[in-house]
Short mmCIF file of C-alpha atoms in Angstrom, two decimals:
data_model
loop_
_atom_site.label_atom_id
_atom_site.label_comp_id
_atom_site.label_asym_id
_atom_site.label_seq_id
_atom_site.Cartn_x
_atom_site.Cartn_y
_atom_site.Cartn_z
CA MET A 135 13.94 -77.09 45.96
CA GLN A 136 10.85 -75.41 44.41
CA SER A 137 11.30 -74.50 40.90
CA ALA A 138 9.80 -71.02 41.75
CA TYR A 139 8.34 -68.99 44.83
CA ARG A 140 6.99 -65.76 44.63
CA ALA A 141 6.16 -63.89 48.13
CA ASN A 142 5.78 -60.64 49.57
CA ILE A 143 9.28 -60.42 51.77
CA THR A 144 10.66 -57.36 53.80
CA VAL A 145 13.76 -56.25 51.76
CA LEU A 146 17.05 -56.04 53.67
CA ARG A 147 19.06 -53.08 52.03
CA HIS A 148 22.85 -52.43 53.37
CA VAL A 149 24.31 -49.14 52.30
CA LYS A 150 27.74 -47.66 51.24
CA ASN A 151 28.56 -46.61 54.83
CA ARG A 152 27.79 -50.27 56.32
CA LYS A 153 24.54 -49.25 58.10
CA LEU A 154 21.16 -50.48 57.80
CA VAL A 155 18.31 -48.46 56.79
CA LYS A 156 14.71 -48.94 57.64
CA THR A 157 12.58 -51.22 55.63
CA LYS A 158 9.57 -50.29 54.37
CA LEU A 159 7.90 -52.10 57.18
CA GLY A 160 9.87 -49.99 59.64
CA ARG A 161 12.03 -52.55 61.01
CA LYS A 162 15.44 -51.98 61.74
CA PHE A 163 18.30 -54.90 61.54
CA ALA A 164 21.19 -55.18 63.93
CA ALA A 165 24.50 -54.55 62.47
CA ILE A 166 26.68 -57.52 61.46
CA PRO A 167 29.08 -58.59 63.98
CA ALA A 168 32.47 -58.38 62.92
CA VAL A 169 34.12 -61.89 62.34
CA SER A 170 37.68 -63.07 61.89
CA HIS A 171 36.72 -65.02 58.33
CA ASN A 172 37.20 -62.50 55.47
CA SER A 173 34.48 -60.03 57.05
CA HIS A 174 35.18 -56.70 55.32
CA GLU A 175 35.69 -58.57 51.77
CA PHE A 176 32.49 -60.60 52.23
CA GLN A 177 30.48 -57.31 52.99
CA ASP A 178 32.35 -55.52 50.39
CA ILE A 179 31.86 -58.21 47.41
CA LEU A 180 28.20 -58.69 48.45
CA TYR A 181 27.48 -54.97 48.46
CA GLU A 182 29.12 -54.89 44.69
CA PHE A 183 26.78 -57.48 43.43
CA GLU A 184 23.77 -55.42 45.06
CA ILE A 185 23.03 -58.59 47.42
CA ASP A 186 20.94 -58.13 50.13
CA TRP A 187 21.76 -60.31 52.97
CA ALA A 188 21.34 -60.22 57.20
CA VAL A 189 24.40 -63.11 57.63
CA HIS A 190 27.91 -62.87 58.07
CA LEU A 191 30.70 -65.44 57.18
CA GLY A 192 32.32 -67.59 59.95
CA THR A 193 33.59 -71.05 60.66
CA SER A 194 31.82 -73.44 62.57
CA ARG A 195 33.01 -75.55 65.16
CA THR A 196 33.47 -78.55 62.90
CA GLY A 197 35.80 -76.41 61.21
CA LEU A 198 33.61 -75.59 57.87
CA ARG A 199 33.24 -71.67 56.66
CA GLY A 200 29.56 -71.18 56.47
CA LEU A 201 26.84 -68.66 56.72
CA PHE A 202 25.89 -67.52 60.06
CA SER A 203 22.22 -65.45 61.04
CA ASP A 204 22.75 -61.94 62.12
CA GLU A 205 19.78 -62.14 63.90
CA ARG A 206 16.89 -64.24 65.31
CA THR A 207 14.26 -64.31 62.17
CA LEU A 208 11.10 -66.16 61.42
CA SER A 209 10.39 -65.80 58.01
CA SER A 210 12.30 -62.65 56.46
CA SER A 211 14.93 -63.54 53.69
CA ILE A 212 18.61 -64.08 54.95
CA VAL A 213 19.89 -63.43 51.62
CA ASN A 214 18.32 -62.27 48.07
CA ALA A 215 20.73 -62.60 45.08
CA PRO A 216 19.58 -60.55 41.91
CA LEU A 217 19.71 -63.51 38.86
CA SER A 218 21.87 -60.48 37.34
CA SER A 219 24.62 -61.44 40.20
CA CYS A 220 24.48 -65.32 39.39
CA LEU A 221 26.19 -67.22 37.13
CA ILE A 222 23.47 -68.95 34.89
CA VAL A 223 23.92 -71.87 32.32
CA SER A 224 21.54 -73.86 30.42
CA CYS A 225 21.07 -77.33 31.03
CA ASN A 226 19.32 -77.80 27.31
CA SER A 227 22.13 -76.21 25.30
CA ASN A 228 25.11 -77.95 23.80
CA MET A 229 29.10 -77.58 24.88
CA HIS A 230 31.43 -76.02 22.96
CA SER A 231 31.96 -77.86 19.76
CA ASN A 232 34.83 -79.89 19.40
CA LYS A 233 35.23 -82.48 16.83
CA ASN A 234 37.62 -84.50 19.26
CA ALA A 235 35.36 -84.61 21.99
CA THR A 236 34.39 -88.01 23.16
CA VAL A 237 32.52 -87.02 26.39
CA SER A 238 28.59 -87.72 26.05
CA GLU A 239 26.45 -86.84 28.99
CA ASN A 240 23.03 -85.66 30.06
CA ASP A 241 22.08 -82.32 30.12
CA GLU A 242 22.99 -81.44 33.65
CA VAL A 243 26.53 -82.63 33.32
CA GLN A 244 27.14 -80.65 30.38
CA ALA A 245 25.79 -78.02 32.40
CA PHE A 246 28.50 -78.45 35.01
CA VAL A 247 30.88 -78.34 32.04
CA GLN A 248 29.70 -75.34 30.97
CA MET A 249 29.85 -73.66 34.17
CA ALA A 250 33.06 -74.97 34.88
CA SER A 251 34.53 -73.31 31.60
CA LEU A 252 32.84 -69.82 32.99
CA LEU A 253 34.51 -69.80 36.13
CA LEU A 254 37.91 -70.56 34.49
CA ASN A 255 37.08 -67.89 31.86
CA LEU A 256 36.79 -65.71 35.11
CA LYS A 257 39.83 -66.71 36.85
CA PHE A 258 41.78 -65.86 33.99
CA GLY A 259 40.48 -62.51 33.11
CA LYS A 260 38.94 -63.81 29.69
CA ASN A 261 35.92 -60.88 30.11
CA ASP A 262 34.95 -61.38 26.96
CA THR A 263 33.36 -64.53 26.69
CA ALA A 264 32.79 -65.14 30.78
CA THR A 265 29.74 -62.98 31.62
CA THR A 266 26.86 -63.08 33.75
CA ASP A 267 23.28 -63.56 32.03
CA LYS A 268 23.31 -59.57 31.24
CA GLY A 269 26.91 -59.66 29.61
CA SER A 270 28.24 -56.56 32.45
CA SER A 271 31.94 -56.76 32.07
CA SER A 272 31.45 -55.20 35.94
CA LYS A 273 30.19 -58.33 36.98
CA ALA A 274 32.78 -60.10 35.49
CA VAL A 275 35.11 -58.26 37.48
CA GLN A 276 33.20 -58.87 40.60
CA TRP A 277 32.95 -62.44 40.05
CA LYS A 278 36.96 -62.83 39.63
CA ARG A 279 37.25 -60.94 42.88
CA TYR A 280 35.00 -63.40 44.54
CA ILE A 281 36.99 -66.40 43.06
CA GLN A 282 40.09 -65.42 44.42
CA LYS A 283 39.02 -63.86 47.56
CA LEU A 284 35.86 -66.11 48.61
CA LEU A 285 35.56 -69.90 46.83
CA PRO A 286 37.97 -72.34 48.32
CA ARG A 287 41.20 -72.69 46.40
CA GLU A 288 41.84 -76.29 44.87
CA PRO A 289 43.40 -77.93 47.68
CA GLU A 290 40.46 -77.35 49.73
CA MET A 291 37.77 -79.14 47.42
CA THR A 292 37.03 -82.45 48.31
CA CYS A 293 35.02 -84.16 45.65
CA LEU A 294 35.80 -87.65 44.61
CA LEU A 295 37.50 -86.01 41.27
CA SER A 296 39.68 -83.39 43.03
CA PHE A 297 41.92 -86.31 44.53
CA ASN A 298 44.89 -87.42 43.02
CA ARG A 299 45.82 -91.14 42.75
CA LYS A 300 47.94 -90.66 45.85
CA GLU A 301 45.12 -89.07 47.99
CA ALA A 302 42.45 -91.54 46.26
CA LEU A 303 44.76 -94.52 47.99
CA GLU A 304 43.70 -93.20 51.20
CA LEU A 305 39.98 -94.01 50.55
CA GLN A 306 41.29 -97.79 50.96
CA VAL A 307 37.52 -99.14 50.17
CA PRO A 308 37.28 -100.82 46.82
CA GLU A 309 33.94 -99.21 46.19
CA LEU A 310 35.08 -95.84 46.89
CA LEU A 311 38.28 -96.47 44.66
CA GLY A 312 36.37 -97.46 41.92
CA GLU A 313 33.96 -94.44 41.94
CA TRP A 314 37.16 -92.35 42.32
CA GLU A 315 38.49 -94.08 39.15
CA LYS A 316 35.33 -93.26 37.11
CA GLN A 317 35.11 -89.24 38.29
CA ARG A 318 39.00 -88.85 37.78
CA SER A 319 38.66 -90.00 34.45
CA TRP A 320 35.45 -88.18 33.25
CA MET A 321 37.13 -84.93 34.71
CA MET A 322 40.50 -85.48 32.72
CA GLU A 323 38.43 -86.08 29.50
CA VAL A 324 36.61 -83.15 29.85
CA HIS A 325 40.06 -81.16 30.71
CA GLU A 326 41.61 -82.67 27.81
CA HIS A 327 38.57 -82.04 25.30
CA HIS A 328 36.81 -79.09 26.66
CA LEU A 329 38.54 -76.59 28.84
CA SER A 330 42.01 -77.02 28.06
CA ALA A 331 41.06 -77.05 24.89
CA HIS A 332 39.98 -73.42 24.87
CA LEU A 333 42.06 -71.97 28.21
CA PRO A 334 45.54 -71.91 29.46
CA CYS A 335 44.76 -74.42 32.46
CA SER A 336 46.15 -77.09 34.17
CA ILE A 337 44.33 -80.36 35.15
CA GLU A 338 44.36 -78.93 38.46
CA ASP A 339 42.25 -75.59 37.44
CA SER A 340 40.11 -78.23 35.50
CA ALA A 341 39.37 -80.19 38.64
CA TRP A 342 39.07 -77.01 40.81
CA ALA A 343 36.39 -75.34 38.47
CA LEU A 344 34.29 -78.78 37.92
CA ALA A 345 34.46 -79.65 41.35
CA VAL A 346 33.33 -75.85 42.25
CA ALA A 347 30.64 -76.28 39.82
CA ARG A 348 29.18 -79.52 40.93
CA SER A 349 29.07 -78.79 44.51
CA ARG A 350 27.84 -75.13 44.45
CA SER A 351 25.61 -74.94 41.64
CA ILE A 352 21.71 -75.01 42.10
CA GLY A 353 19.46 -76.62 39.65
CA PHE A 354 16.13 -75.40 38.59
CA LYS A 355 13.12 -76.48 36.54
CA LEU A 356 11.26 -73.61 34.31
CA GLU A 357 8.03 -73.22 32.79
CA GLY A 358 7.81 -75.16 29.68
CA GLY A 359 10.30 -78.25 31.06
CA HIS A 360 13.59 -75.86 30.76
CA HIS A 361 16.34 -76.52 33.21
CA VAL A 362 19.06 -74.12 34.51
CA MET A 363 21.93 -74.35 36.54
CA ILE A 364 22.76 -71.43 38.78
CA LEU A 365 25.71 -70.59 40.87
CA PRO A 366 24.79 -67.68 43.19
CA PRO A 367 27.25 -65.85 45.22
CA ALA A 368 26.80 -65.80 48.89
CA ILE A 369 24.29 -68.43 48.97
CA ASP A 370 26.58 -70.86 48.01
CA MET A 371 28.47 -70.62 50.95
CA ALA A 372 25.68 -72.31 52.93
CA ASN A 373 26.02 -75.43 54.22
CA HIS A 374 24.39 -78.99 54.21
CA ALA A 375 22.14 -80.55 56.58
CA SER A 376 19.62 -83.39 56.62
CA ALA A 377 15.96 -82.53 55.25
CA SER A 378 14.64 -82.58 59.00
CA ALA A 379 17.13 -81.08 60.22
CA CYS A 380 18.38 -78.15 57.99
CA ASN A 381 16.87 -74.59 58.78
CA ALA A 382 16.69 -72.71 55.39
CA ALA A 383 16.18 -73.02 51.67
CA VAL A 384 16.76 -71.46 48.31
CA TYR A 385 13.73 -70.15 46.59
CA LEU A 386 13.60 -68.87 42.67
CA ASP A 387 11.90 -65.32 42.72
CA LYS A 388 11.15 -65.43 38.75
CA ALA A 389 9.09 -62.24 38.69
CA GLY A 390 11.18 -60.55 41.13
CA GLY A 391 14.22 -61.74 39.20
CA LYS A 392 16.32 -62.72 42.49
CA LEU A 393 17.18 -65.88 44.45
CA MET A 394 16.09 -66.21 47.67
CA LEU A 395 17.91 -67.73 50.94
CA ARG A 396 14.46 -68.01 53.37
CA PRO A 397 14.01 -70.07 56.83
CA VAL A 398 12.25 -72.77 57.25
CA ARG A 399 11.97 -72.59 60.52
CA PRO A 400 12.73 -69.88 63.22
CA VAL A 401 16.69 -69.49 63.06
CA ASP A 402 18.48 -67.96 66.20
CA GLN A 403 20.83 -65.02 65.79
CA ASP A 404 24.60 -66.44 64.98
CA GLU A 405 22.97 -69.82 64.04
CA GLU A 406 24.48 -71.82 61.45
CA ILE A 407 22.42 -71.37 58.07
CA LEU A 408 22.15 -74.91 56.81
CA ILE A 409 20.26 -76.18 53.27
CA ASP A 410 19.61 -79.71 52.15
CA PHE A 411 21.54 -80.64 49.09
CA GLY A 412 19.68 -83.88 48.08
CA HIS A 413 17.44 -85.97 50.12
CA GLN A 414 18.27 -89.78 51.09
CA ARG A 415 22.02 -89.54 49.33
CA SER A 416 24.61 -92.09 50.42
CA ASN A 417 27.75 -91.00 51.59
CA LEU A 418 29.29 -92.12 47.91
CA ASP A 419 26.66 -89.78 46.43
CA LEU A 420 27.67 -86.81 48.79
CA MET A 421 31.47 -87.34 48.24
CA THR A 422 31.12 -87.45 44.63
CA ASP A 423 29.15 -84.41 44.16
CA TYR A 424 29.75 -81.99 47.18
CA GLY A 425 33.00 -83.56 49.03
CA PHE A 426 31.65 -84.62 52.64
CA ILE A 427 30.27 -87.82 54.01
CA ILE A 428 27.48 -87.83 57.05
CA PRO A 429 28.48 -90.44 60.11
CA GLY A 430 25.41 -92.95 60.24
CA ASN A 431 23.75 -92.01 57.35
CA GLU A 432 20.61 -93.97 56.61
CA ALA A 433 21.20 -93.74 53.07
CA ASP A 434 24.06 -95.75 52.86
CA ARG A 435 23.96 -98.96 51.36
CA ILE A 436 26.71 -102.25 51.10
CA SER A 437 26.22 -103.97 48.02
CA PHE A 438 26.14 -107.70 48.23
CA SER A 439 26.14 -109.98 44.81
CA ILE A 440 24.52 -113.60 44.95
CA SER A 441 26.58 -114.47 42.11
CA SER A 442 30.00 -112.83 43.22
CA LEU A 443 29.34 -114.79 47.02
CA SER A 444 28.90 -118.06 45.44
CA ALA A 445 31.93 -117.70 43.27
CA ALA A 446 33.97 -116.85 46.53
CA GLY A 447 32.68 -120.13 47.61
CA TYR A 448 30.41 -118.50 50.15
CA LEU A 449 26.70 -119.96 49.84
CA VAL A 450 24.14 -117.78 50.67
CA ASP A 451 20.23 -118.00 50.58
CA PRO A 452 18.76 -114.63 50.46
CA LYS A 453 15.63 -115.86 51.25
CA HIS A 454 16.94 -116.99 55.03
CA VAL A 455 18.17 -113.47 55.20
CA GLN A 456 15.18 -111.35 54.49
CA GLU A 457 12.98 -113.58 56.63
CA ALA A 458 15.22 -113.29 59.83
CA LEU A 459 15.37 -109.49 59.15
CA HIS A 460 11.80 -108.99 59.51
CA GLN A 461 11.70 -111.15 62.32
CA LEU A 462 14.58 -109.07 64.00
CA ALA A 463 12.69 -105.67 63.14
CA GLN A 464 9.71 -106.78 65.17
CA GLN A 465 12.09 -107.91 68.31
CA LYS A 466 14.39 -104.96 67.73
CA ARG A 467 13.44 -101.38 68.06
CA TYR A 468 16.51 -99.62 66.76
CA ILE A 469 16.65 -101.67 63.64
CA GLY A 470 13.73 -100.17 62.30
CA ASP A 471 11.20 -101.67 59.85
CA VAL A 472 13.61 -102.76 56.97
CA SER A 473 11.28 -102.33 54.39
CA THR A 474 9.78 -98.77 55.46
CA THR A 475 11.07 -95.96 57.59
CA PRO A 476 8.85 -95.71 60.56
CA LYS A 477 8.07 -92.35 62.10
CA GLU A 478 9.96 -93.33 65.19
CA ALA A 479 12.99 -93.78 63.28
CA GLU A 480 12.70 -90.78 61.52
CA ALA A 481 11.91 -88.81 64.52
CA GLU A 482 15.01 -90.33 65.81
CA GLY A 483 17.35 -89.36 62.75
CA ARG A 484 16.28 -85.73 62.67
CA HIS A 485 18.93 -84.72 65.38
CA ALA A 486 21.58 -86.70 64.16
CA ILE A 487 24.08 -83.99 63.86
CA ASN A 488 23.87 -81.27 66.40
CA HIS A 489 25.77 -78.59 64.35
CA HIS A 490 25.18 -76.12 67.37
CA LEU A 491 27.93 -78.15 69.30
CA GLY A 492 29.32 -79.39 66.40
CA ARG A 493 29.62 -83.27 67.02
CA TYR A 494 27.52 -86.02 65.97
CA SER A 495 25.47 -88.05 68.55
CA GLU A 496 27.05 -91.53 68.66
CA HIS A 497 23.86 -93.25 69.70
CA VAL A 498 21.78 -91.77 66.77
CA SER A 499 24.44 -92.03 64.54
CA ARG A 500 24.72 -95.95 65.88
CA SER A 501 20.79 -96.30 65.40
CA SER A 502 20.54 -95.09 61.73
CA ARG A 503 23.89 -97.23 60.68
CA ARG A 504 22.06 -100.09 61.92
CA ARG A 505 19.19 -99.33 59.87
CA ALA A 506 21.02 -98.80 57.17
CA ALA A 507 23.24 -102.39 57.38
CA ALA A 508 19.78 -103.93 57.65
CA SER A 509 18.43 -102.09 54.36
CA SER A 510 21.86 -103.48 52.88
CA LEU A 511 21.04 -107.01 53.86
CA LEU A 512 17.70 -107.05 52.57
CA GLN A 513 18.73 -105.77 49.26
CA LEU A 514 20.41 -109.32 48.74
CA SER A 515 16.97 -110.91 48.39
CA CYS A 516 16.34 -107.73 45.74
CA ASN A 517 19.40 -108.44 43.83
CA ALA A 518 19.26 -112.42 43.77
CA GLY A 519 16.53 -112.35 40.91
CA SER A 520 19.04 -110.57 38.77
CA ASP A 521 21.99 -112.49 39.49
CA GLY A 522 20.30 -115.80 39.04
CA GLU A 523 22.61 -117.96 41.60
CA SER A 524 20.88 -117.95 44.63
CA VAL A 525 21.49 -120.95 46.95
CA ARG A 526 18.18 -122.33 47.69
CA GLY A 527 17.46 -125.06 50.50
CA GLU A 528 15.24 -126.11 53.18
CA SER A 529 14.15 -122.89 55.37
CA ASN A 530 15.54 -124.88 58.59
CA ARG A 531 17.63 -123.68 61.37
CA GLU A 532 21.08 -125.44 60.08
CA ASN A 533 20.56 -124.01 56.47
CA SER A 534 19.99 -120.65 57.86
CA ARG A 535 22.74 -120.51 60.36
CA SER A 536 24.96 -121.74 57.65
CA CYS A 537 23.75 -118.98 55.57
CA TYR A 538 24.45 -115.86 58.08
CA GLN A 539 27.74 -117.53 59.05
CA ASN A 540 28.97 -117.50 55.17
CA LEU A 541 27.85 -113.98 55.01
CA GLU A 542 29.57 -112.88 58.15
CA ALA A 543 32.71 -114.61 56.96
CA HIS A 544 32.81 -112.85 53.20
CA ILE A 545 32.11 -109.44 55.20
CA GLN A 546 35.12 -109.98 57.33
CA HIS A 547 37.37 -111.07 54.68
CA LYS A 548 36.17 -107.50 53.23
CA LEU A 549 37.66 -106.12 56.20
CA ASN A 550 40.67 -107.99 56.60
CA ALA A 551 41.94 -107.03 53.32
CA LEU A 552 41.99 -103.35 53.83
CA PRO A 553 45.20 -101.86 54.91
CA SER A 554 43.90 -100.76 58.29
CA THR A 555 41.10 -101.37 60.59
CA VAL A 556 38.16 -99.53 62.22
CA GLU A 557 40.08 -99.26 65.71
CA GLU A 558 42.96 -97.64 63.85
CA ASP A 559 41.44 -95.42 61.92
CA ARG A 560 39.18 -94.16 64.84
CA ARG A 561 42.27 -93.48 66.65
CA GLU A 562 44.23 -91.76 64.26
CA LEU A 563 41.02 -89.54 63.64
CA GLY A 564 41.01 -88.93 67.46
CA ASP A 565 44.54 -87.75 67.64
CA LEU A 566 44.07 -85.68 64.72
CA MET A 567 40.73 -83.78 66.03
CA ASP A 568 43.14 -83.35 69.31
CA SER A 569 45.67 -81.70 67.60
CA SER A 570 43.01 -79.53 65.76
CA LEU A 571 42.11 -78.32 69.22
CA VAL A 572 45.89 -77.14 70.11
CA ASN A 573 45.91 -75.64 66.72
CA GLU A 574 48.47 -78.17 65.41
CA LYS A 575 48.28 -77.95 61.65
CA LEU A 576 45.73 -81.22 60.34
CA PRO A 577 46.63 -83.24 57.00
CA SER A 578 45.00 -82.19 53.86
CA ALA A 579 41.15 -81.84 53.46
CA ARG A 580 41.13 -84.55 51.43
CA TYR A 581 43.39 -86.66 53.65
CA MET A 582 40.52 -86.11 56.54
CA LEU A 583 37.55 -86.69 53.98
CA ALA A 584 39.25 -90.27 53.13
CA LEU A 585 39.99 -91.14 56.49
CA ARG A 586 36.32 -90.31 57.79
CA ALA A 587 34.85 -91.95 54.86
CA ARG A 588 36.82 -95.65 54.98
CA LEU A 589 35.77 -95.58 58.86
CA GLU A 590 32.34 -94.84 58.42
CA HIS A 591 32.34 -97.76 55.59
CA LYS A 592 33.82 -100.41 57.93
CA ARG A 593 31.49 -99.35 60.65
CA LEU A 594 28.80 -100.11 58.21
CA LEU A 595 30.67 -103.44 57.48
CA LEU A 596 30.76 -104.11 61.13
CA GLU A 597 27.00 -103.53 61.64
CA CYS A 598 26.35 -105.86 59.35
CA ILE A 599 28.26 -108.23 61.19
CA GLU A 600 26.40 -107.50 64.53
CA ILE A 601 23.03 -108.02 62.64
CA LEU A 602 23.71 -111.50 61.01
CA ARG A 603 25.35 -112.86 64.84
CA GLU A 604 22.11 -111.79 66.07
CA MET A 605 20.57 -113.84 63.58
CA GLN A 606 22.58 -116.65 64.43
CA ARG A 607 21.92 -116.42 68.06
CA ALA A 608 17.93 -116.43 67.22
CA VAL A 609 18.46 -119.92 65.79
CA LEU A 610 20.38 -121.15 68.68
CA ASP A 611 17.33 -120.01 70.91
CA GLN A 612 14.77 -121.55 68.69
CA SER A 613 16.60 -124.88 69.23
#
C-alpha cells in the first residue's frame, strides 16, 4: 500500500433515485445489476455513508462474498470512501487505562484492540464513545447498521483467534495448534483486561471484534511517521489475491479526504475486485491475520531444527542437504532456484489461482509447493549455526544418502503422527465440495479452513519427502 496518493479522477456519484448522473467528463456509467446478496441494503448503506461506488456485492464461485465491478474500467476509481465514513484509530496512542492490564504489545496490535473496542461500542449502541473521526452520531448509527447487515457474523470469522478448542483440534498440525494457543490466549487476555472491562461483551463478541479489526483494517503511514489504522466501509469487502494476480489497490488521498479503491490493470465487467493483503506471507500468517490459506503458497515453510532432529535420533548434516538442493535446482526446473526466485517461476506463479473460474491450478500449485519445500529444506543450513549441533562428516555418497534417509524418516514420522492422512483429507474435502454443488449444508467455515490448512501442510511435507528421494536417487546414479 502507498502511504498517500493524489490523482485527478472521475467521481462516480449515486443519487437517491439510484440512477447515475453524468460526471464532469460527461461519462455515464451503467446501472448496478441486481445481485442476490444484500443488494439493496448494500447500496442504501453506501449511499448513507456518502460513498461513491461502481461495484456490486456478490458471491464468487469459491463461495466467498466480495466486490464485483459494474463495468469494464481502465483507471477510474471503483470505490471512493470519505474518511469521515471510516473508523480510524491511531497506532501511536495508548489503550484504555487499566491497572490490571498485562497486555504489552506493539502499536499496531494496540490499534487492533482500540478498533475492536470501537466496533463493540457501535454494536452495543454506545454512541457517546463510539464515533467516527468527526464524532457524528449519525455515522455511529450507520456503522451499527453496517455491522448488523453486512459484516460477517462471529461463526463466519476464520482468523485463528476465532477458533474454540474443539474447532482448533481439527487443525491437527502441531505448528498450527501452537500458534492457535498463542492467538487464543492473547484474545482471552484482551477480552478480560480491555474489552469486557468496559463493555457487556462475551468472549465470542470480543473474538468477533478482534477478528474483524485484524482482518479488515488497513494501516497507513502519514507524514511525520504517524501511523493510523482505518476500517473503510465497502472497501473492506474486497478479497485477497497475490501481488501479481490482484487487479486493484487501496490508496489514501489525504488532500481529498478519502480512501480510493482503484484498478491496477483493466478490470472487466462483473470481474471480482481483488487486492493484495500482504506480499510473501506464509499460510500460517494468512490464517492468523485474515483467516484463509493459499494452496501451493510459495512463501510457506516447514521448520526443521537440527538439535531437535539429533535429539530424536535423526542425524542430519545440513551441508549435504544444501549442496544436493543446489545440484537438483540446476537439473530440475520445477524446483526453481532455491536461493532466489527466478523470473520463470515468478511468471508461472502469477496465475496460480484462477479466481474467475473459482478453482486452483493443481499443476502450478504443485510447482509453487515444490519450491516452498526446497526452501524449507535449505533453511536447515541457515538454522544449523544457531542450533550448534549439526552432524559433520565426510562429504561422501554414503553419508549423504544416510542424511537424506534420516530426514525423510523424520518427516514421515511427523505425517504418521497426525490423526488423518493426505488421502483421507483430500477425499473428505472432495466429498464436501461435491455436496456444496447440490446445495447440501457444509460444515462450519472454521472446520473447512482447518481441513484445507492441515491438508496443505501435509502436502508440503510430502513434497519435502519427494525432494529427498530425488536426492537419494541422484546419489545412486553417481555410484
